[in-house]
Amino acid sequence: MGSRNHRHRIALRKTDSVLGRTSVRESLVPYTQVSMADSKHTTLQSEDFDRWYVDVVRRAELADYTPIKGCMVIRPYGFALWERTRDALDAMIKRTGHENMYFPLLIPESYLAKEAEHVKGFAPEVAWVTQGGSKQLEERLAIRPTSETIICSLYADWIHSWRDLPVLINQWANVCRWEKRTRLFLRTTEFLWQEGHTFHETEVEAAAEVDTMLDCYREMAEEWLAMPVISGRKTESEKFAGAGYTLSIEAMMSDGWALQSGTSHYFGRGFSKAYGITFADRDNNLQHPFQTSWGLSTRIIGGLIMAHGDDAGLVLPPRVAPIQVVVVPIARSHEAEGGIVEAACQRLERETSGSVRLRVDRREGIRPGEKFAHWELRGVPLRITAGPRDLADGNVTLVRRVDGEQSVEPLEGLAARLPDLLAAAQRVTFDRAKQRLDDRSVDVKDLDELKQAFEARPAFASAPFCNTTECEDQIKAAVHAVGIRNLRFDRSASGAPCLVCAKPSQHVALIARAY
RNA sequence: CGGGGCGUAGCGCAGUUGGUAGCGCACCUGCUUUGGGAGCAGGGGGUCGUGAGUUCGAGUCUCGCCGCCCCGACCA
């Protein structure tokens, strides 16, 4: 590992960068060594996707490790990203009639224990508080892995009549799951999320709720995070512990792996029976309400990173980007145009105030090239370069992060056009992800075709499926590390033969490698 | 939780048969620069992940623990 290899890597990176196309000669420099990150560069996505991911998360200052295993710190830039995601989803949750409230972090063991399947499902990953101060607790307290149990326990007291229904609530909270294997954002011991919980008079109403909220997640993913998703129903073996059924949205990362990005569960009356929740219906008969729950977590930030990022770093969709437009002034101290550059920057700030999240990078002593790299790493959707050369003709240079598209734009009226330019960037970001999803999706008819589909690289395979656990197990066994992500809502098998047992099937299974 | 790998400055690394720690980048100051990760000069920063052991002496050898990464198992 000498400086020679180091130089090769730099040369490759220059030509490989979306935005930094340079000379042909540099592209001929041989690539001889697996790249490693250094203080100025991230690992190449193509070399080591997992390492690239960690590099980007840390270098872009989204999050970092802490002394506590599996627990990350979310840094301001990463938290701003989560806040924008959270605020957008919160608006949807309220739009659909829900109210926010807050339940305790600690849950008595006896509360947790009432629903058998649920306890069994979560037992391996619950963290316990056994001591308060110096005193041993009589009953240990679980740090919530999710809040169904305490919510049910409390609502048992609050629900009496059909007039109390539906109950439509949500909470934004942290939860704790003692995961064996953690990854920044994707699977952390503690994470942030929202969990919605609802109680309904009828099964039909509860089922509609589950659909409605899954569609909010789809909207969140597609329209805000620019991540096309596939909605569907989880198989029996993959559903939430204690649920009647579970719905999910599945997104494709740029390495072709699937990421479950939101889930919505129909509980039926399983929990309400276990927790003794009853109401008098319209005929004065005592009934158990039908329940749902649904959640979306900071995990989706990991999805956002992996769905759009490239070798230069993050690529953020404008709607959630903490900074939508960065202006890099080119200041030449010995030339008279310095004032013109600053005036242009101030004009952009003034004219975008309140409409666009724009920042002028006025840091001194840092050359433009470094600023470009800095903001590309952070995924800022649009960059304006304000330099004397362009400004002499009243122009600035505009570069779009997602595809490197560059144009010279008149400063006059640019601020007013930025919202449209950002909307276009949002669209291009989504389209690019959609294109990849389409390119790497394949229909298969049997296990041989399934194996073939995964030979070259991970893919999203769709196939008729009879929905039995036996056949699901055979799919898992057929190709290393793949499984059924969900049973697609947008497709029907219409009696086509199951890819395993060939019996007539109604469902089309989405089969992929998953994070 | 099993197998493997790795922990030395913020990042990437070097550190000889054990002799008290170095390089590049980053950081600070000054000057010169500024259209793709600048140059020169000066400077700061490390109880070598952690605890114990062996030794006159441990970054280096032994053992435990902790953390991170990879492959499994587990998992919403």
Coordinates of C-alpha atoms in Angstrom, one line a residue, chain A residues 62-468:
Chain A
L62 CA -25.5 12.3 9.4
A63 CA -24.7 10.0 12.3
D64 CA -21.8 8.4 14.1
Y65 CA -21.1 5.6 16.5
T66 CA -21.2 6.1 20.3
P67 CA -19.7 4.2 23.2
I68 CA -22.9 2.2 23.5
K69 CA -23.1 -0.8 21.2
G70 CA -25.6 -0.4 18.5
C71 CA -26.6 3.0 19.5
M72 CA -25.8 5.9 17.2
V73 CA -25.8 9.6 17.6
I74 CA -27.8 11.4 14.9
R75 CA -25.9 14.6 14.0
P76 CA -27.6 17.9 13.1
Y77 CA -27.5 17.3 9.3
G78 CA -28.9 13.8 9.7
F79 CA -31.5 14.9 12.2
A80 CA -32.6 17.7 9.9
L81 CA -33.2 15.1 7.3
W82 CA -35.2 13.0 9.8
E83 CA -37.1 16.1 10.9
R84 CA -38.2 16.9 7.4
T85 CA -39.3 13.3 6.9
R86 CA -41.1 13.3 10.2
D87 CA -42.9 16.6 9.6
A88 CA -44.1 15.4 6.3
L89 CA -45.4 12.1 7.7
D90 CA -46.8 13.8 10.7
A91 CA -48.9 16.0 8.4
M92 CA -50.2 12.9 6.7
I93 CA -51.0 11.3 10.0
K94 CA -53.0 14.3 11.1
R95 CA -54.6 14.7 7.6
T96 CA -56.0 11.2 8.0
G97 CA -57.6 12.1 11.3
H98 CA -55.1 10.9 13.9
E99 CA -53.9 12.7 17.0
N100 CA -50.5 12.5 18.7
M101 CA -50.0 11.5 22.3
Y102 CA -47.3 10.0 24.4
F103 CA -46.9 6.8 26.4
P104 CA -44.1 5.8 28.8
L105 CA -40.8 4.4 27.9
L106 CA -41.0 1.7 30.5
I107 CA -43.5 -1.1 30.4
P108 CA -44.2 -3.5 33.3
E109 CA -43.4 -7.1 32.5
S110 CA -47.0 -8.1 33.4
Y111 CA -48.3 -5.8 30.7
L112 CA -46.0 -7.2 28.1
A113 CA -46.8 -10.8 28.9
K114 CA -50.6 -10.8 28.1
E115 CA -50.5 -11.4 24.4
A116 CA -48.7 -14.7 23.9
E117 CA -47.5 -14.4 20.3
H118 CA -46.4 -10.9 20.8
V119 CA -44.3 -11.7 23.9
K120 CA -42.8 -14.7 22.1
G121 CA -41.9 -12.6 19.1
F122 CA -40.2 -9.8 21.1
A123 CA -38.7 -11.6 24.0
P124 CA -35.3 -12.1 22.5
E125 CA -34.8 -8.4 22.0
V126 CA -36.3 -6.7 25.0
A127 CA -34.0 -4.7 27.3
W128 CA -35.0 -4.8 31.0
V129 CA -34.7 -2.3 33.8
T130 CA -34.4 -4.3 37.0
Q131 CA -33.1 -1.7 39.4
G132 CA -34.1 1.8 40.5
G133 CA -31.4 3.7 42.2
S134 CA -29.9 1.1 44.5
K135 CA -33.1 -0.8 45.0
Q136 CA -34.1 -3.9 43.1
L137 CA -37.5 -3.5 41.5
E138 CA -40.3 -5.9 42.4
E139 CA -41.3 -6.2 38.8
R140 CA -38.9 -5.6 36.1
L141 CA -39.7 -3.0 33.4
A142 CA -39.2 -3.4 29.7
I143 CA -37.8 -0.6 27.7
R144 CA -40.5 -0.5 25.0
P145 CA -39.6 -2.4 21.9
T146 CA -43.1 -1.2 20.7
S147 CA -46.0 0.1 22.7
E148 CA -49.0 -2.1 21.8
T149 CA -49.1 -3.7 25.3
I150 CA -49.2 -0.5 27.4
I151 CA -51.5 1.2 25.0
C152 CA -53.9 -1.6 25.1
S153 CA -53.7 -1.8 28.9
L154 CA -54.6 1.8 29.2
Y155 CA -57.2 2.0 26.6
A156 CA -59.0 -0.9 28.3
D157 CA -60.0 1.7 30.8
W158 CA -60.9 4.4 28.3
I159 CA -63.0 2.6 25.8
H160 CA -66.6 1.8 26.9
S161 CA -69.0 2.5 24.1
W162 CA -69.2 2.4 20.3
R163 CA -69.3 6.2 20.7
D164 CA -65.7 6.1 21.9
L165 CA -64.6 4.6 18.6
P166 CA -62.7 4.9 16.5
V167 CA -59.6 5.7 18.5
L168 CA -57.0 7.1 16.1
I169 CA -53.7 7.9 17.9
N170 CA -50.1 8.1 17.1
Q171 CA -46.9 8.7 19.0
W172 CA -43.4 9.8 18.0
A173 CA -41.0 8.0 20.2
N174 CA -37.8 6.1 20.7
V175 CA -37.8 2.3 21.1
C176 CA -35.2 -0.2 22.0
R177 CA -34.6 -3.6 20.5
W178 CA -31.6 -5.6 21.5
E179 CA -30.4 -6.5 18.0
K180 CA -27.6 -8.9 17.4
R181 CA -26.3 -7.1 14.4
T182 CA -26.6 -3.4 14.1
R183 CA -26.0 -1.0 11.3
L184 CA -26.2 2.8 11.3
F185 CA -29.9 3.9 10.7
L186 CA -30.8 0.5 9.2
R187 CA -30.9 -1.5 12.4
T188 CA -29.9 0.2 15.6
T189 CA -30.5 -0.8 19.2
E190 CA -32.4 2.4 19.9
F191 CA -34.3 4.1 17.1
L192 CA -36.8 6.8 16.5
W193 CA -40.1 6.2 14.9
Q194 CA -43.8 6.8 14.9
E195 CA -46.2 4.1 16.0
G196 CA -49.9 4.6 15.2
H197 CA -52.5 2.6 17.1
T198 CA -56.2 2.5 16.3
F199 CA -59.3 0.8 17.7
H200 CA -62.4 0.3 15.5
E201 CA -65.9 -0.8 15.7
T202 CA -65.8 -3.1 12.7
E203 CA -63.3 -5.3 10.9
V204 CA -64.0 -3.5 7.6
E205 CA -63.1 -0.1 9.1
A206 CA -59.9 -1.5 10.7
A207 CA -58.8 -3.1 7.4
A208 CA -59.4 0.2 5.6
E209 CA -57.2 1.9 8.2
V210 CA -54.4 -0.5 7.6
D211 CA -54.6 0.2 3.9
T212 CA -54.8 4.0 4.3
M213 CA -51.7 4.1 6.4
L214 CA -49.7 1.9 4.2
D215 CA -50.6 4.3 1.4
C216 CA -49.3 7.2 3.5
Y217 CA -46.0 5.4 3.8
R218 CA -46.1 4.8 0.0
E219 CA -46.7 8.5 -0.5
M220 CA -43.9 9.4 2.0
A221 CA -41.5 7.1 0.2
E222 CA -42.3 8.0 -3.3
E223 CA -43.3 11.6 -3.3
W224 CA -41.0 12.9 -0.6
L225 CA -38.1 10.5 -0.5
A226 CA -38.2 9.7 -4.2
M227 CA -38.1 6.0 -3.5
P228 CA -40.4 3.9 -5.6
V229 CA -41.9 1.1 -3.5
I230 CA -43.8 -2.1 -3.9
S231 CA -46.7 -2.5 -1.6
G232 CA -47.9 -5.9 -0.5
R233 CA -48.8 -8.2 2.2
K234 CA -46.3 -10.1 4.3
T235 CA -46.4 -13.9 4.5
E236 CA -47.5 -15.7 7.7
S237 CA -43.9 -16.3 8.7
E238 CA -42.9 -12.7 8.3
K239 CA -45.8 -10.9 9.9
F240 CA -45.7 -8.8 13.1
A241 CA -45.8 -10.9 16.3
G242 CA -49.4 -11.1 17.3
A243 CA -50.9 -9.5 14.1
G244 CA -53.6 -10.9 11.9
Y245 CA -51.7 -9.8 8.9
T246 CA -49.0 -7.3 8.1
L247 CA -48.6 -5.0 5.0
S248 CA -45.3 -3.5 3.9
I249 CA -43.7 -1.2 1.4
E250 CA -40.4 -2.5 -0.1
A251 CA -37.9 -0.3 -1.8
M252 CA -34.9 -1.3 -3.9
M253 CA -31.5 0.0 -2.8
S254 CA -28.9 0.8 -5.5
D255 CA -27.2 -2.6 -4.9
G256 CA -30.5 -4.3 -5.7
W257 CA -31.3 -5.4 -2.2
A258 CA -34.7 -4.7 -0.7
L259 CA -35.4 -2.6 2.3
Q260 CA -38.7 -2.8 4.2
S261 CA -39.5 0.8 4.6
G262 CA -42.8 0.9 6.5
T263 CA -45.3 -1.6 7.9
S264 CA -49.0 -1.5 8.7
H265 CA -50.6 -4.3 10.8
Y266 CA -54.1 -5.5 11.1
F267 CA -54.6 -7.0 14.6
G268 CA -58.2 -8.1 14.5
R269 CA -59.3 -8.7 18.1
G270 CA -56.3 -10.6 19.3
F271 CA -54.9 -7.8 21.4
S272 CA -58.2 -6.4 22.5
K273 CA -59.3 -9.8 23.8
A274 CA -56.0 -10.4 25.5
Y275 CA -56.1 -7.0 27.2
G276 CA -59.8 -7.1 28.0
I277 CA -60.8 -4.1 25.9
T278 CA -64.5 -4.0 25.4
F279 CA -67.2 -1.7 24.3
A280 CA -71.0 -1.7 24.2
D281 CA -72.1 -1.8 20.6
R282 CA -75.1 -0.1 19.1
D283 CA -77.3 -3.0 20.3
N284 CA -75.8 -2.9 23.7
N285 CA -73.8 -6.1 23.2
L286 CA -70.3 -6.2 24.7
Q287 CA -67.7 -6.4 21.9
H288 CA -63.9 -6.3 21.5
P289 CA -62.7 -3.6 19.1
F290 CA -60.7 -4.3 16.0
Q291 CA -57.2 -2.9 16.1
T292 CA -54.4 -1.8 13.9
S293 CA -50.9 -0.4 14.3
W294 CA -48.4 1.0 11.8
G295 CA -44.9 2.3 12.0
L296 CA -42.1 4.0 10.1
S297 CA -38.7 4.6 11.6
T298 CA -35.3 6.3 11.1
R299 CA -34.4 3.2 9.2
I300 CA -35.9 4.9 6.1
I301 CA -33.1 7.4 6.3
G302 CA -30.7 4.5 5.6
G303 CA -32.9 3.6 2.7
L304 CA -32.8 7.1 1.4
I305 CA -29.0 7.0 1.5
M306 CA -28.7 3.6 -0.2
A307 CA -31.4 4.3 -2.8
H308 CA -29.9 7.5 -4.3
G309 CA -26.3 7.9 -3.2
D310 CA -23.3 7.6 -5.5
D311 CA -19.5 7.6 -5.3
A312 CA -19.5 11.3 -4.6
G313 CA -21.8 10.8 -1.6
L314 CA -25.4 11.5 -0.8
V315 CA -28.0 12.4 -3.3
L316 CA -31.0 14.0 -1.5
P317 CA -34.4 14.6 -3.0
P318 CA -35.2 18.3 -2.7
R319 CA -38.3 17.9 -0.7
V320 CA -36.4 16.5 2.3
A321 CA -33.0 18.1 1.7
P322 CA -32.1 20.3 4.6
I323 CA -30.3 22.5 2.2
Q324 CA -31.9 22.6 -1.3
V325 CA -29.5 25.0 -3.1
V326 CA -26.0 25.9 -2.2
V327 CA -24.3 28.9 -3.7
V328 CA -20.5 28.8 -4.1
P329 CA -19.1 32.2 -4.7
I330 CA -15.9 32.4 -6.7
A331 CA -14.0 35.2 -5.1
R332 CA -11.0 36.6 -6.8
S333 CA -9.4 39.0 -4.4
H334 CA -7.3 40.9 -7.0
E335 CA -10.1 41.5 -9.3
A336 CA -12.7 44.2 -9.1
E337 CA -15.7 41.8 -9.6
G338 CA -15.6 40.7 -5.9
G339 CA -18.5 43.0 -5.1
I340 CA -20.5 41.7 -8.0
V341 CA -20.2 38.2 -6.8
E342 CA -21.2 39.1 -3.3
A343 CA -24.1 41.2 -4.6
A344 CA -25.3 38.2 -6.6
C345 CA -25.2 36.0 -3.5
Q346 CA -27.1 38.5 -1.5
R347 CA -29.7 38.8 -4.2
L348 CA -30.2 35.1 -4.3
E349 CA -30.6 34.9 -0.5
R350 CA -33.1 37.8 -0.5
E351 CA -35.2 36.5 -3.4
T352 CA -35.4 33.0 -2.1
S353 CA -36.1 33.9 1.5
G354 CA -39.0 31.8 2.7
S355 CA -39.4 29.8 -0.5
V356 CA -36.2 27.8 -1.0
R357 CA -33.7 26.5 1.6
L358 CA -30.6 28.2 0.1
R359 CA -27.2 28.6 1.6
V360 CA -24.3 30.6 0.4
D361 CA -21.0 29.0 1.3
R362 CA -18.9 32.0 2.3
R363 CA -16.2 30.1 4.1
E364 CA -12.9 31.7 3.5
G365 CA -9.6 30.1 2.6
I366 CA -11.4 27.1 1.0
R367 CA -11.2 26.8 -2.7
P368 CA -14.3 26.2 -4.8
G369 CA -13.4 22.7 -5.7
E370 CA -13.4 21.7 -2.1
K371 CA -16.7 23.3 -1.5
F372 CA -18.2 21.5 -4.5
A373 CA -17.0 18.2 -3.1
H374 CA -18.2 19.1 0.4
W375 CA -21.8 19.8 -0.8
E376 CA -21.9 16.9 -3.2
L377 CA -21.0 14.6 -0.3
R378 CA -23.9 16.1 1.6
G379 CA -26.3 15.6 -1.4
V380 CA -27.4 19.1 -1.9
P381 CA -29.8 18.9 -4.9
L382 CA -28.7 22.1 -6.7
R383 CA -25.5 24.0 -6.8
I384 CA -25.1 27.5 -8.1
T385 CA -21.6 28.7 -8.9
A386 CA -21.5 32.5 -8.8
G387 CA -18.2 33.6 -10.5
P388 CA -17.1 36.8 -12.2
R389 CA -16.8 35.1 -15.6
D390 CA -20.5 34.2 -15.7
L391 CA -21.7 37.3 -13.9
A392 CA -20.0 39.5 -16.4
D393 CA -22.9 38.4 -18.6
G394 CA -25.4 38.4 -15.8
N395 CA -25.3 34.6 -15.5
V396 CA -24.5 31.9 -13.0
T397 CA -23.7 28.2 -13.4
L398 CA -26.2 25.7 -12.1
V399 CA -25.4 22.0 -11.5
R400 CA -27.9 19.3 -10.6
R401 CA -26.5 16.8 -8.1
V402 CA -28.5 13.8 -9.1
D403 CA -27.3 13.6 -12.7
G404 CA -24.6 16.3 -13.0
E405 CA -26.6 18.2 -15.5
Q406 CA -25.1 21.6 -15.9
S407 CA -26.4 24.9 -17.3
V408 CA -25.7 28.6 -17.4
E409 CA -28.6 30.5 -16.1
P410 CA -29.4 34.2 -16.1
L411 CA -29.3 35.5 -12.5
E412 CA -32.4 37.6 -13.3
G413 CA -35.4 35.6 -12.3
L414 CA -33.4 32.6 -11.2
A415 CA -34.7 32.7 -7.6
A416 CA -38.3 32.5 -8.9
R417 CA -37.4 29.5 -11.1
L418 CA -35.7 27.5 -8.4
P419 CA -38.9 25.9 -7.1
D420 CA -39.5 24.5 -10.6
L421 CA -35.9 23.4 -10.9
L422 CA -36.1 21.7 -7.6
A423 CA -39.3 19.9 -8.6
A424 CA -37.5 18.7 -11.7
A425 CA -34.6 17.4 -9.6
Q426 CA -37.1 15.6 -7.4
R427 CA -38.7 14.0 -10.5
V428 CA -35.3 13.0 -12.0
T429 CA -34.3 11.5 -8.6
F430 CA -37.5 9.4 -8.5
D431 CA -37.3 8.5 -12.2
R432 CA -33.7 7.3 -11.9
A433 CA -34.6 5.0 -8.9
K434 CA -37.7 3.8 -10.8
Q435 CA -35.7 3.0 -13.9
R436 CA -33.3 0.9 -11.8
L437 CA -36.2 -0.9 -10.1
D438 CA -37.7 -1.7 -13.5
D439 CA -34.3 -2.7 -15.0
R440 CA -33.6 -5.1 -12.2
S441 CA -37.1 -6.6 -11.8
V442 CA -37.8 -9.9 -13.5
D443 CA -40.7 -12.3 -13.7
V444 CA -39.9 -15.9 -13.0
K445 CA -42.0 -19.1 -13.4
D446 CA -40.1 -21.7 -11.4
L447 CA -37.1 -22.1 -9.0
D448 CA -34.6 -22.5 -11.9
E449 CA -35.6 -19.2 -13.3
L450 CA -35.4 -17.7 -9.8
K451 CA -31.8 -19.0 -9.4
Q452 CA -31.0 -17.6 -12.8
A453 CA -32.4 -14.2 -11.9
F454 CA -30.0 -13.9 -9.0
E455 CA -27.0 -15.2 -10.8
A456 CA -25.5 -12.0 -12.0
R457 CA -26.7 -9.6 -9.2
P458 CA -29.5 -9.2 -6.7
A459 CA -32.8 -8.5 -8.3
F460 CA -36.5 -8.2 -7.5
A461 CA -38.1 -11.4 -8.8
S462 CA -41.8 -11.8 -9.1
A463 CA -43.5 -15.1 -9.3
P464 CA -46.9 -16.8 -8.8
F465 CA -47.0 -18.2 -5.3
C466 CA -49.4 -20.5 -3.5
N467 CA -48.8 -18.8 -0.1
T468 CA -47.8 -21.8 1.9

